[in-house]
């Protein structure tokens, strides 16, 4: 008799008693604080209800109508001048991963997805990766499943949309949903959305999907189940049509917020629905056909239970585990360290459900300095799995991973196997006798050797279940010998983030002046701050936490920060850290910090720095004096002013501008004087509630500013020459409508590079890629997309431009960092020879309507004709003189199916675009 059956017999007689509360251990982070900050960056009290739920899909469709640099918009005559953008890494660390899977036929093939980084495929067991979702597609991935039936193994599905901790596309941006379910029929090489699941303008049921499962026992029908926010749905035809079997898909906010679903080897389904539902459907359910459901909710499930994750035992055993997070009362396991209560229940089904409460056996391990306590951070990181060939071995994941080889039926056979390193010593930070390099060494020792933390999925190898993959906030890791590791009580993980470029950068920085300097420093979501000092794409870890803002001054000083105002100076020699210190303001100043707190070095005094705070700003007169730096701050409380950006003037000196959320700009006339006059500067009234995502101050004129605003449905790029008395909006073709409304992307960052001809190239980072223009011209500004096939439509969180060598570096929130050297001697833009630039045609194929956009920088008389396959004109679509942007739609409903060509000409230049009409 195996251990689990023996334990079931014992527990059938005596259910374990409840555990008492235990001492506290502070959680590592607060993903909900991060989520709330990110949400504030794109939404305001004025426009919250006007932003459609599928804004990510809408903005990408809109961005497809914009010209790209590869089309030669900056070309003179017919010469194309476009940039080569290279991915600069980091290739040795991954971003948050909720889904990873082995190919059942060839386990060397892995398919994984970042929550904002798209689908990636490896053919060599994780030694290298290739992104297989397109650069224009929504990149959110939360679940992946393969059809394992004979002859159908080339079919895969994935879906996206996070509910908890969502930062998919949010670095100075928005909480993006997924866009339904996508399908591959070529073993993950290409993907196509299922039309029936693409979400509409409302937050449809397919916008946030926890899990997809296939009924592998049915050979006649392609049965798919989707556990979604609000409901459980079922399809019998491979996703062409759907029916709701539990919950409320018509009004998801009245259905369960959290759902999960598993199917065992015999085809029996188990479902969890959270209690925060206006419908009467909550609890646990069982079905043998996916249509008729038995409510098996146990008496032990009480209170406000939120997220539950489920695992089914292998084979035909009707043994299922349910791990549940509770708010308030209801959970048996409630240590203070766990940010909530949890219940772990096992169920055996024999003509009815028999329940066993294993909650008191959830781990609580005091090892050396820290405590191994099960903590899901309120359901953010939560997973469970049962070893396919041995149901005695059960693994649970949260901030840490724990394994029991007695199926959690006692507390003595549980081991702490990944996450925080049990030997990590957090007390070194408060010990003044500990040197900085020892502190950094301990910080890097916080994690198990290459094991990740904050775990979201656990997957077993299909033929060797001793091999385990995990997906976490640090990407993908592998354990090669599970049971041997359990026996030896030693766990070593292999890092599989070898070019799996899914890191989510909040920020980046480069050396501001030194030509050829390859240093890139960047802060990432939950991955700390890392850097490269050469052209290598392999980065080195600098500090931990949520890596936030960073900067490098002309002397090479590197300043970095983590969440809540923690700021450090790092001292490097020959690319090696030799010293450093934390110089955050002393607590007696009474400063309240936000999650993200930007800072900048004063260009007029490189020993001084200003940093934003939740209610104002702080200024340090000398951060270079280690012993006194924390005392060299003053705090200026501006009331309810959440500072989102800071920028200094050069001429005149010491003027400080503060960007805010909800309250425009503030100008501090002399930041070196703590009593200096402060002037509030308002944006145009229609955007006064916006979030200031970036500020540029003209080094030769402190009254000349450019501000970017990251809110949707708002003007986004504002310039003033008189310190805010008047503003000009340069959104141009980045806005669907001149007033800023519509589906234009959210703008997060601005940089400029001066050209030899006296002009400049202006760059903006958006929620749909990087854009540039040679001419700011108000509503007529024409922005073109850079890095069409590299950066694509990734969320760009920061841009830095170096004048000395034209180096441009951009960070993205989902695909790492990109770089180029932009030639500053590009021939002066000549609109007379340009003619026009036309976007791609969309949709393509089309059935009812075809759309495209024409852009020109000067008057051009343009004719557009539609030609059939023989080259015969079947329609005259346009014959018009215009300047700027012209959006064209043509009703194609009367055309027969086939291939057509748009012929666009200004009499000197012409472009032909192919379009297919389907019926």
mmCIF file of C-alpha atoms in Angstrom, residues 212-568:
data_model
loop_
_atom_site.group_PDB
_atom_site.id
_atom_site.type_symbol
_atom_site.label_atom_id
_atom_site.label_comp_id
_atom_site.label_asym_id
_atom_site.label_seq_id
_atom_site.Cartn_x
_atom_site.Cartn_y
_atom_site.Cartn_z
ATOM 1 C CA UNK A 212 -7.066 25.709 -21.019
ATOM 2 C CA UNK A 213 -7.544 21.921 -20.954
ATOM 3 C CA UNK A 214 -8.354 19.435 -23.706
ATOM 4 C CA UNK A 215 -10.345 16.228 -23.369
ATOM 5 C CA UNK A 216 -7.703 13.799 -24.611
ATOM 6 C CA UNK A 217 -10.064 10.823 -24.129
ATOM 7 C CA UNK A 218 -12.532 11.857 -26.836
ATOM 8 C CA UNK A 219 -11.291 10.908 -30.295
ATOM 9 C CA UNK A 220 -14.371 12.113 -32.200
ATOM 10 C CA UNK A 221 -14.681 15.700 -31.029
ATOM 11 C CA UNK A 222 -12.135 18.440 -30.390
ATOM 12 C CA UNK A 223 -13.280 19.322 -26.877
ATOM 13 C CA UNK A 224 -11.666 22.341 -25.192
ATOM 14 C CA UNK A 225 -12.431 23.836 -21.784
ATOM 15 C CA UNK A 226 -11.443 27.350 -20.745
ATOM 16 C CA UNK A 227 -11.293 28.491 -17.117
ATOM 17 C CA UNK A 228 -11.886 32.244 -17.453
ATOM 18 C CA UNK A 229 -12.509 35.248 -15.290
ATOM 19 C CA UNK A 230 -16.262 34.899 -14.763
ATOM 20 C CA UNK A 231 -17.070 31.469 -16.195
ATOM 21 C CA UNK A 232 -16.074 28.025 -17.413
ATOM 22 C CA UNK A 233 -16.650 27.511 -21.152
ATOM 23 C CA UNK A 234 -16.712 24.412 -23.329
ATOM 24 C CA UNK A 235 -16.220 23.849 -27.068
ATOM 25 C CA UNK A 236 -16.760 20.618 -29.026
ATOM 26 C CA UNK A 237 -15.349 21.880 -32.332
ATOM 27 C CA UNK A 238 -11.841 23.046 -31.534
ATOM 28 C CA UNK A 239 -12.924 26.497 -30.388
ATOM 29 C CA UNK A 240 -15.205 27.543 -33.250
ATOM 30 C CA UNK A 241 -18.238 27.720 -30.962
ATOM 31 C CA UNK A 242 -18.600 27.794 -27.180
ATOM 32 C CA UNK A 243 -21.131 27.188 -24.441
ATOM 33 C CA UNK A 244 -20.994 28.355 -20.829
ATOM 34 C CA UNK A 245 -21.170 25.426 -18.427
ATOM 35 C CA UNK A 246 -20.544 27.235 -15.118
ATOM 36 C CA UNK A 247 -20.457 30.894 -14.079
ATOM 37 C CA UNK A 248 -21.672 33.917 -15.988
ATOM 38 C CA UNK A 249 -20.035 34.650 -19.348
ATOM 39 C CA UNK A 250 -22.656 37.260 -20.271
ATOM 40 C CA UNK A 251 -21.685 39.465 -17.319
ATOM 41 C CA UNK A 252 -18.315 38.307 -16.049
ATOM 42 C CA UNK A 253 -18.316 40.763 -13.140
ATOM 43 C CA UNK A 254 -21.237 38.795 -11.712
ATOM 44 C CA UNK A 255 -19.407 35.538 -12.105
ATOM 45 C CA UNK A 256 -16.452 34.173 -10.132
ATOM 46 C CA UNK A 257 -13.309 36.295 -10.293
ATOM 47 C CA UNK A 258 -11.060 33.239 -9.938
ATOM 48 C CA UNK A 259 -11.536 29.877 -11.612
ATOM 49 C CA UNK A 260 -9.472 26.771 -12.246
ATOM 50 C CA UNK A 261 -10.068 23.502 -14.081
ATOM 51 C CA UNK A 262 -8.313 20.146 -14.438
ATOM 52 C CA UNK A 263 -9.182 16.941 -16.254
ATOM 53 C CA UNK A 264 -7.832 13.563 -15.137
ATOM 54 C CA UNK A 265 -6.705 10.699 -17.350
ATOM 55 C CA UNK A 266 -10.197 9.184 -17.448
ATOM 56 C CA UNK A 267 -11.802 12.433 -18.617
ATOM 57 C CA UNK A 268 -13.352 13.508 -15.315
ATOM 58 C CA UNK A 269 -13.310 17.273 -14.720
ATOM 59 C CA UNK A 270 -12.868 19.249 -11.503
ATOM 60 C CA UNK A 271 -13.548 22.977 -11.257
ATOM 61 C CA UNK A 272 -13.092 25.685 -8.636
ATOM 62 C CA UNK A 273 -15.117 28.913 -8.597
ATOM 63 C CA UNK A 274 -14.276 31.649 -6.090
ATOM 64 C CA UNK A 275 -16.834 32.917 -3.593
ATOM 65 C CA UNK A 276 -16.848 36.517 -4.846
ATOM 66 C CA UNK A 277 -19.668 35.784 -7.287
ATOM 67 C CA UNK A 278 -23.123 37.315 -7.567
ATOM 68 C CA UNK A 279 -24.340 34.072 -9.028
ATOM 69 C CA UNK A 280 -25.032 31.126 -6.759
ATOM 70 C CA UNK A 281 -22.222 29.179 -8.367
ATOM 71 C CA UNK A 282 -19.159 29.043 -6.158
ATOM 72 C CA UNK A 283 -17.134 26.248 -4.643
ATOM 73 C CA UNK A 284 -15.870 22.990 -6.158
ATOM 74 C CA UNK A 285 -17.580 20.966 -8.899
ATOM 75 C CA UNK A 286 -17.150 17.618 -10.637
ATOM 76 C CA UNK A 287 -18.352 16.364 -14.037
ATOM 77 C CA UNK A 288 -17.807 13.243 -16.121
ATOM 78 C CA UNK A 289 -19.126 14.806 -19.341
ATOM 79 C CA UNK A 290 -18.451 18.542 -19.013
ATOM 80 C CA UNK A 291 -22.141 19.396 -19.076
ATOM 81 C CA UNK A 292 -23.675 17.977 -15.918
ATOM 82 C CA UNK A 293 -21.971 19.170 -12.747
ATOM 83 C CA UNK A 294 -22.059 17.878 -9.186
ATOM 84 C CA UNK A 295 -21.378 20.389 -6.416
ATOM 85 C CA UNK A 296 -18.773 18.714 -4.193
ATOM 86 C CA UNK A 297 -17.890 21.762 -2.072
ATOM 87 C CA UNK A 298 -16.690 20.522 1.324
ATOM 88 C CA UNK A 299 -17.724 21.937 4.685
ATOM 89 C CA UNK A 300 -14.106 22.924 5.263
ATOM 90 C CA UNK A 301 -14.337 25.561 2.523
ATOM 91 C CA UNK A 302 -15.699 28.584 4.384
ATOM 92 C CA UNK A 303 -15.323 32.354 4.508
ATOM 93 C CA UNK A 304 -14.219 34.507 1.596
ATOM 94 C CA UNK A 305 -12.266 32.064 -0.533
ATOM 95 C CA UNK A 306 -10.661 33.575 -3.596
ATOM 96 C CA UNK A 307 -8.208 31.776 -5.834
ATOM 97 C CA UNK A 308 -7.974 27.965 -5.866
ATOM 98 C CA UNK A 309 -5.523 25.899 -7.913
ATOM 99 C CA UNK A 310 -6.184 22.211 -8.568
ATOM 100 C CA UNK A 311 -4.075 19.138 -9.371
ATOM 101 C CA UNK A 312 -5.354 15.673 -10.315
ATOM 102 C CA UNK A 313 -3.503 12.460 -9.512
ATOM 103 C CA UNK A 314 -2.233 10.376 -12.457
ATOM 104 C CA UNK A 315 -4.006 7.449 -14.063
ATOM 105 C CA UNK A 316 -7.589 6.641 -13.180
ATOM 106 C CA UNK A 317 -7.338 7.644 -9.521
ATOM 107 C CA UNK A 318 -10.072 10.059 -8.545
ATOM 108 C CA UNK A 319 -7.703 11.822 -6.164
ATOM 109 C CA UNK A 320 -7.589 15.597 -6.482
ATOM 110 C CA UNK A 321 -5.861 18.378 -4.522
ATOM 111 C CA UNK A 322 -7.328 21.849 -4.004
ATOM 112 C CA UNK A 323 -5.102 24.668 -2.693
ATOM 113 C CA UNK A 324 -7.183 27.722 -1.752
ATOM 114 C CA UNK A 325 -6.383 31.257 -0.666
ATOM 115 C CA UNK A 326 -8.793 32.999 1.735
ATOM 116 C CA UNK A 327 -9.221 36.566 2.913
ATOM 117 C CA UNK A 328 -10.197 36.940 6.531
ATOM 118 C CA UNK A 329 -11.519 33.861 8.278
ATOM 119 C CA UNK A 330 -12.028 30.495 6.674
ATOM 120 C CA UNK A 331 -8.535 29.230 6.018
ATOM 121 C CA UNK A 332 -6.959 26.796 8.418
ATOM 122 C CA UNK A 333 -3.386 27.879 7.697
ATOM 123 C CA UNK A 334 -3.017 31.534 8.706
ATOM 124 C CA UNK A 335 0.571 32.431 9.685
ATOM 125 C CA UNK A 336 1.091 36.170 9.716
ATOM 126 C CA UNK A 337 3.840 35.855 7.110
ATOM 127 C CA UNK A 338 1.482 34.450 4.493
ATOM 128 C CA UNK A 339 -0.484 37.586 3.522
ATOM 129 C CA UNK A 340 -3.708 35.640 3.920
ATOM 130 C CA UNK A 341 -5.051 32.256 4.935
ATOM 131 C CA UNK A 342 -4.782 29.039 2.949
ATOM 132 C CA UNK A 343 -6.481 25.663 2.890
ATOM 133 C CA UNK A 344 -5.035 22.497 1.367
ATOM 134 C CA UNK A 345 -7.643 19.808 0.762
ATOM 135 C CA UNK A 346 -7.333 16.347 -0.752
ATOM 136 C CA UNK A 347 -10.418 14.617 -2.148
ATOM 137 C CA UNK A 348 -10.966 10.980 -2.987
ATOM 138 C CA UNK A 349 -14.112 10.220 -4.984
ATOM 139 C CA UNK A 350 -15.841 6.871 -4.362
ATOM 140 C CA UNK A 351 -19.571 7.236 -5.027
ATOM 141 C CA UNK A 352 -19.180 10.623 -3.442
ATOM 142 C CA UNK A 353 -16.482 13.006 -2.325
ATOM 143 C CA UNK A 354 -14.427 12.230 0.772
ATOM 144 C CA UNK A 355 -12.411 15.216 1.985
ATOM 145 C CA UNK A 356 -9.180 15.409 3.975
ATOM 146 C CA UNK A 357 -7.966 18.684 5.427
ATOM 147 C CA UNK A 358 -4.179 18.815 5.097
ATOM 148 C CA UNK A 359 -3.868 22.519 5.855
ATOM 149 C CA UNK A 360 -1.958 22.135 9.086
ATOM 150 C CA UNK A 361 0.747 20.326 7.128
ATOM 151 C CA UNK A 362 1.424 23.284 4.870
ATOM 152 C CA UNK A 363 5.070 24.207 5.442
ATOM 153 C CA UNK A 364 6.398 26.308 8.254
ATOM 154 C CA UNK A 365 10.150 25.847 8.445
ATOM 155 C CA UNK A 366 12.400 28.010 10.573
ATOM 156 C CA UNK A 367 15.836 27.557 9.021
ATOM 157 C CA UNK A 368 18.680 29.784 10.130
ATOM 158 C CA UNK A 369 17.629 33.401 9.585
ATOM 159 C CA UNK A 370 14.376 33.142 7.632
ATOM 160 C CA UNK A 371 11.168 31.178 7.699
ATOM 161 C CA UNK A 372 9.924 28.909 4.938
ATOM 162 C CA UNK A 373 6.222 29.572 5.108
ATOM 163 C CA UNK A 374 3.740 28.982 2.317
ATOM 164 C CA UNK A 375 2.871 32.403 0.907
ATOM 165 C CA UNK A 376 0.976 33.010 -2.342
ATOM 166 C CA UNK A 377 0.989 36.802 -1.956
ATOM 167 C CA UNK A 378 -2.808 36.828 -1.903
ATOM 168 C CA UNK A 379 -3.038 34.358 -4.784
ATOM 169 C CA UNK A 380 -0.562 36.118 -7.089
ATOM 170 C CA UNK A 381 1.891 33.186 -7.266
ATOM 171 C CA UNK A 382 0.108 29.901 -6.674
ATOM 172 C CA UNK A 383 0.483 26.440 -8.205
ATOM 173 C CA UNK A 384 0.295 22.729 -7.337
ATOM 174 C CA UNK A 385 1.286 19.521 -9.136
ATOM 175 C CA UNK A 386 1.307 15.754 -8.481
ATOM 176 C CA UNK A 387 4.115 13.596 -9.829
ATOM 177 C CA UNK A 388 2.673 11.547 -12.734
ATOM 178 C CA UNK A 389 4.272 8.238 -11.730
ATOM 179 C CA UNK A 390 4.068 8.659 -7.962
ATOM 180 C CA UNK A 391 1.065 10.344 -6.276
ATOM 181 C CA UNK A 392 2.973 10.398 -2.993
ATOM 182 C CA UNK A 393 5.060 13.283 -4.384
ATOM 183 C CA UNK A 394 3.161 16.585 -4.362
ATOM 184 C CA UNK A 395 4.694 19.988 -5.115
ATOM 185 C CA UNK A 396 3.188 23.355 -4.186
ATOM 186 C CA UNK A 397 4.426 26.749 -5.293
ATOM 187 C CA UNK A 398 4.087 30.302 -4.039
ATOM 188 C CA UNK A 399 6.971 32.612 -3.238
ATOM 189 C CA UNK A 400 8.834 29.350 -2.597
ATOM 190 C CA UNK A 401 8.412 25.775 -3.831
ATOM 191 C CA UNK A 402 7.920 22.894 -1.413
ATOM 192 C CA UNK A 403 7.744 19.165 -2.067
ATOM 193 C CA UNK A 404 6.295 16.415 0.110
ATOM 194 C CA UNK A 405 6.943 12.748 -0.592
ATOM 195 C CA UNK A 406 4.104 11.885 1.789
ATOM 196 C CA UNK A 407 1.553 13.933 -0.178
ATOM 197 C CA UNK A 408 1.314 16.514 2.645
ATOM 198 C CA UNK A 409 -0.407 13.956 4.844
ATOM 199 C CA UNK A 410 2.118 14.856 7.502
ATOM 200 C CA UNK A 411 4.425 17.788 8.132
ATOM 201 C CA UNK A 412 7.640 15.805 8.585
ATOM 202 C CA UNK A 413 8.269 14.853 4.958
ATOM 203 C CA UNK A 414 8.214 18.299 3.367
ATOM 204 C CA UNK A 415 11.274 20.011 1.899
ATOM 205 C CA UNK A 416 11.863 23.587 0.817
ATOM 206 C CA UNK A 417 13.330 23.249 -2.688
ATOM 207 C CA UNK A 418 13.307 26.616 -4.501
ATOM 208 C CA UNK A 419 12.606 30.289 -3.969
ATOM 209 C CA UNK A 420 14.293 32.074 -1.086
ATOM 210 C CA UNK A 421 17.562 30.498 -0.074
ATOM 211 C CA UNK A 422 17.186 29.094 3.464
ATOM 212 C CA UNK A 423 20.746 30.299 4.145
ATOM 213 C CA UNK A 424 19.916 33.874 3.196
ATOM 214 C CA UNK A 425 20.619 36.360 6.007
ATOM 215 C CA UNK A 426 18.441 39.499 5.794
ATOM 216 C CA UNK A 427 19.931 40.980 8.949
ATOM 217 C CA UNK A 428 23.104 42.073 7.192
ATOM 218 C CA UNK A 429 21.255 45.137 5.855
ATOM 219 C CA UNK A 430 20.788 46.602 9.314
ATOM 220 C CA UNK A 431 24.267 45.695 10.587
ATOM 221 C CA UNK A 432 26.552 48.738 10.214
ATOM 222 C CA UNK A 433 29.639 46.571 10.530
ATOM 223 C CA UNK A 434 28.850 44.644 7.322
ATOM 224 C CA UNK A 435 30.654 45.931 4.234
ATOM 225 C CA UNK A 436 28.725 46.808 1.083
ATOM 226 C CA UNK A 437 30.111 44.017 -1.070
ATOM 227 C CA UNK A 438 29.068 41.515 1.579
ATOM 228 C CA UNK A 439 25.598 43.019 1.565
ATOM 229 C CA UNK A 440 25.426 42.701 -2.228
ATOM 230 C CA UNK A 441 26.721 39.145 -1.993
ATOM 231 C CA UNK A 442 23.983 38.324 0.491
ATOM 232 C CA UNK A 443 21.387 40.003 -1.707
ATOM 233 C CA UNK A 444 22.460 37.782 -4.592
ATOM 234 C CA UNK A 445 22.308 34.827 -2.184
ATOM 235 C CA UNK A 446 18.630 35.488 -1.530
ATOM 236 C CA UNK A 447 17.546 32.900 -4.108
ATOM 237 C CA UNK A 448 18.178 29.171 -4.272
ATOM 238 C CA UNK A 449 20.947 28.468 -6.815
ATOM 239 C CA UNK A 450 19.305 29.517 -10.133
ATOM 240 C CA UNK A 451 15.906 28.429 -8.879
ATOM 241 C CA UNK A 452 13.713 31.516 -9.341
ATOM 242 C CA UNK A 453 10.977 32.690 -6.996
ATOM 243 C CA UNK A 454 7.308 33.688 -7.178
ATOM 244 C CA UNK A 455 6.179 30.528 -8.955
ATOM 245 C CA UNK A 456 3.215 30.260 -11.318
ATOM 246 C CA UNK A 457 3.443 26.829 -12.941
ATOM 247 C CA UNK A 458 5.009 23.386 -12.368
ATOM 248 C CA UNK A 459 5.350 20.913 -15.267
ATOM 249 C CA UNK A 460 6.668 17.327 -15.435
ATOM 250 C CA UNK A 461 8.634 15.805 -18.328
ATOM 251 C CA UNK A 462 6.293 13.512 -20.352
ATOM 252 C CA UNK A 463 8.566 10.438 -20.260
ATOM 253 C CA UNK A 464 10.827 11.147 -17.273
ATOM 254 C CA UNK A 465 8.778 12.639 -14.433
ATOM 255 C CA UNK A 466 11.914 13.182 -12.362
ATOM 256 C CA UNK A 467 12.546 16.192 -14.610
ATOM 257 C CA UNK A 468 10.517 19.229 -13.559
ATOM 258 C CA UNK A 469 10.097 22.670 -15.151
ATOM 259 C CA UNK A 470 8.934 25.760 -13.309
ATOM 260 C CA UNK A 471 7.703 29.117 -14.595
ATOM 261 C CA UNK A 472 8.259 32.040 -12.254
ATOM 262 C CA UNK A 473 8.926 35.757 -12.136
ATOM 263 C CA UNK A 474 12.499 34.806 -13.096
ATOM 264 C CA UNK A 475 11.569 32.826 -16.198
ATOM 265 C CA UNK A 476 12.098 29.078 -16.642
ATOM 266 C CA UNK A 477 14.136 26.629 -14.560
ATOM 267 C CA UNK A 478 14.618 22.865 -14.601
ATOM 268 C CA UNK A 479 15.294 20.245 -11.925
ATOM 269 C CA UNK A 480 16.749 17.065 -13.421
ATOM 270 C CA UNK A 481 16.441 14.496 -10.633
ATOM 271 C CA UNK A 482 13.464 15.132 -8.370
ATOM 272 C CA UNK A 483 13.309 11.935 -6.291
ATOM 273 C CA UNK A 484 17.082 11.673 -5.977
ATOM 274 C CA UNK A 485 17.105 15.299 -4.829
ATOM 275 C CA UNK A 486 14.424 14.502 -2.255
ATOM 276 C CA UNK A 487 16.443 11.538 -0.952
ATOM 277 C CA UNK A 488 19.647 13.588 -0.782
ATOM 278 C CA UNK A 489 17.861 16.733 0.467
ATOM 279 C CA UNK A 490 19.775 18.773 -2.105
ATOM 280 C CA UNK A 491 18.149 20.660 -4.992
ATOM 281 C CA UNK A 492 20.032 22.315 -7.847
ATOM 282 C CA UNK A 493 18.161 23.972 -10.683
ATOM 283 C CA UNK A 494 19.283 24.622 -14.253
ATOM 284 C CA UNK A 495 18.585 28.081 -15.647
ATOM 285 C CA UNK A 496 16.868 27.829 -19.064
ATOM 286 C CA UNK A 497 16.687 31.567 -19.752
ATOM 287 C CA UNK A 498 19.111 31.368 -22.657
ATOM 288 C CA UNK A 499 17.787 34.096 -24.912
ATOM 289 C CA UNK A 500 14.243 33.791 -23.535
ATOM 290 C CA UNK A 501 13.861 37.573 -23.780
ATOM 291 C CA UNK A 502 10.759 38.204 -21.702
ATOM 292 C CA UNK A 503 12.117 40.526 -19.006
ATOM 293 C CA UNK A 504 9.888 43.430 -17.989
ATOM 294 C CA UNK A 505 11.949 46.595 -17.667
ATOM 295 C CA UNK A 506 10.632 49.593 -15.783
ATOM 296 C CA UNK A 507 13.605 51.716 -16.780
ATOM 297 C CA UNK A 508 17.139 51.773 -18.224
ATOM 298 C CA UNK A 509 20.136 54.112 -18.391
ATOM 299 C CA UNK A 510 23.382 54.568 -20.341
ATOM 300 C CA UNK A 511 26.499 56.687 -19.939
ATOM 301 C CA UNK A 512 25.269 60.123 -21.042
ATOM 302 C CA UNK A 513 28.354 61.423 -22.884
ATOM 303 C CA UNK A 514 31.133 58.888 -23.519
ATOM 304 C CA UNK A 515 31.130 57.743 -27.146
ATOM 305 C CA UNK A 516 31.433 53.987 -27.519
ATOM 306 C CA UNK A 517 30.562 53.260 -23.898
ATOM 307 C CA UNK A 518 28.521 50.031 -23.944
ATOM 308 C CA UNK A 519 27.159 50.219 -20.394
ATOM 309 C CA UNK A 520 23.437 49.572 -20.047
ATOM 310 C CA UNK A 521 21.805 49.518 -16.607
ATOM 311 C CA UNK A 522 18.180 48.543 -16.173
ATOM 312 C CA UNK A 523 15.616 47.795 -13.478
ATOM 313 C CA UNK A 524 13.140 44.960 -13.997
ATOM 314 C CA UNK A 525 9.894 43.823 -12.439
ATOM 315 C CA UNK A 526 10.798 41.541 -9.504
ATOM 316 C CA UNK A 527 14.240 40.827 -11.013
ATOM 317 C CA UNK A 528 16.243 43.652 -9.507
ATOM 318 C CA UNK A 529 18.676 45.865 -11.415
ATOM 319 C CA UNK A 530 21.148 44.293 -13.849
ATOM 320 C CA UNK A 531 23.827 45.696 -16.149
ATOM 321 C CA UNK A 532 26.122 44.955 -19.047
ATOM 322 C CA UNK A 533 29.368 46.870 -19.511
ATOM 323 C CA UNK A 534 30.313 45.452 -22.902
ATOM 324 C CA UNK A 535 28.510 44.524 -26.084
ATOM 325 C CA UNK A 536 27.600 41.201 -24.449
ATOM 326 C CA UNK A 537 23.915 40.342 -24.094
ATOM 327 C CA UNK A 538 24.708 38.584 -20.801
ATOM 328 C CA UNK A 539 23.925 40.923 -17.900
ATOM 329 C CA UNK A 540 25.305 40.944 -14.343
ATOM 330 C CA UNK A 541 23.091 41.310 -11.284
ATOM 331 C CA UNK A 542 23.612 44.546 -9.377
ATOM 332 C CA UNK A 543 20.868 44.722 -6.734
ATOM 333 C CA UNK A 544 17.573 43.008 -5.926
ATOM 334 C CA UNK A 545 13.934 43.886 -5.329
ATOM 335 C CA UNK A 546 11.801 45.426 -8.058
ATOM 336 C CA UNK A 547 14.464 47.222 -10.081
ATOM 337 C CA UNK A 548 13.282 50.790 -10.608
ATOM 338 C CA UNK A 549 14.881 53.992 -11.868
ATOM 339 C CA UNK A 550 18.606 54.306 -12.536
ATOM 340 C CA UNK A 551 20.994 56.912 -13.863
ATOM 341 C CA UNK A 552 24.691 57.307 -14.711
ATOM 342 C CA UNK A 553 26.460 60.652 -14.460
ATOM 343 C CA UNK A 554 29.329 61.926 -16.591
ATOM 344 C CA UNK A 555 31.842 60.680 -14.008
ATOM 345 C CA UNK A 556 30.503 57.160 -14.292
ATOM 346 C CA UNK A 557 28.648 57.126 -10.958
ATOM 347 C CA UNK A 558 25.810 54.605 -11.107
ATOM 348 C CA UNK A 559 22.707 55.249 -9.027
ATOM 349 C CA UNK A 560 19.971 52.635 -8.865
ATOM 350 C CA UNK A 561 16.784 52.154 -6.894
ATOM 351 C CA UNK A 562 14.176 49.632 -5.902
ATOM 352 C CA UNK A 563 10.574 50.099 -4.842
ATOM 353 C CA UNK A 564 9.440 52.565 -2.164
ATOM 354 C CA UNK A 565 12.326 55.017 -2.325
ATOM 355 C CA UNK A 566 15.273 52.693 -1.733
ATOM 356 C CA UNK A 567 18.198 54.360 -3.541
ATOM 357 C CA UNK A 568 21.826 53.248 -3.792
#
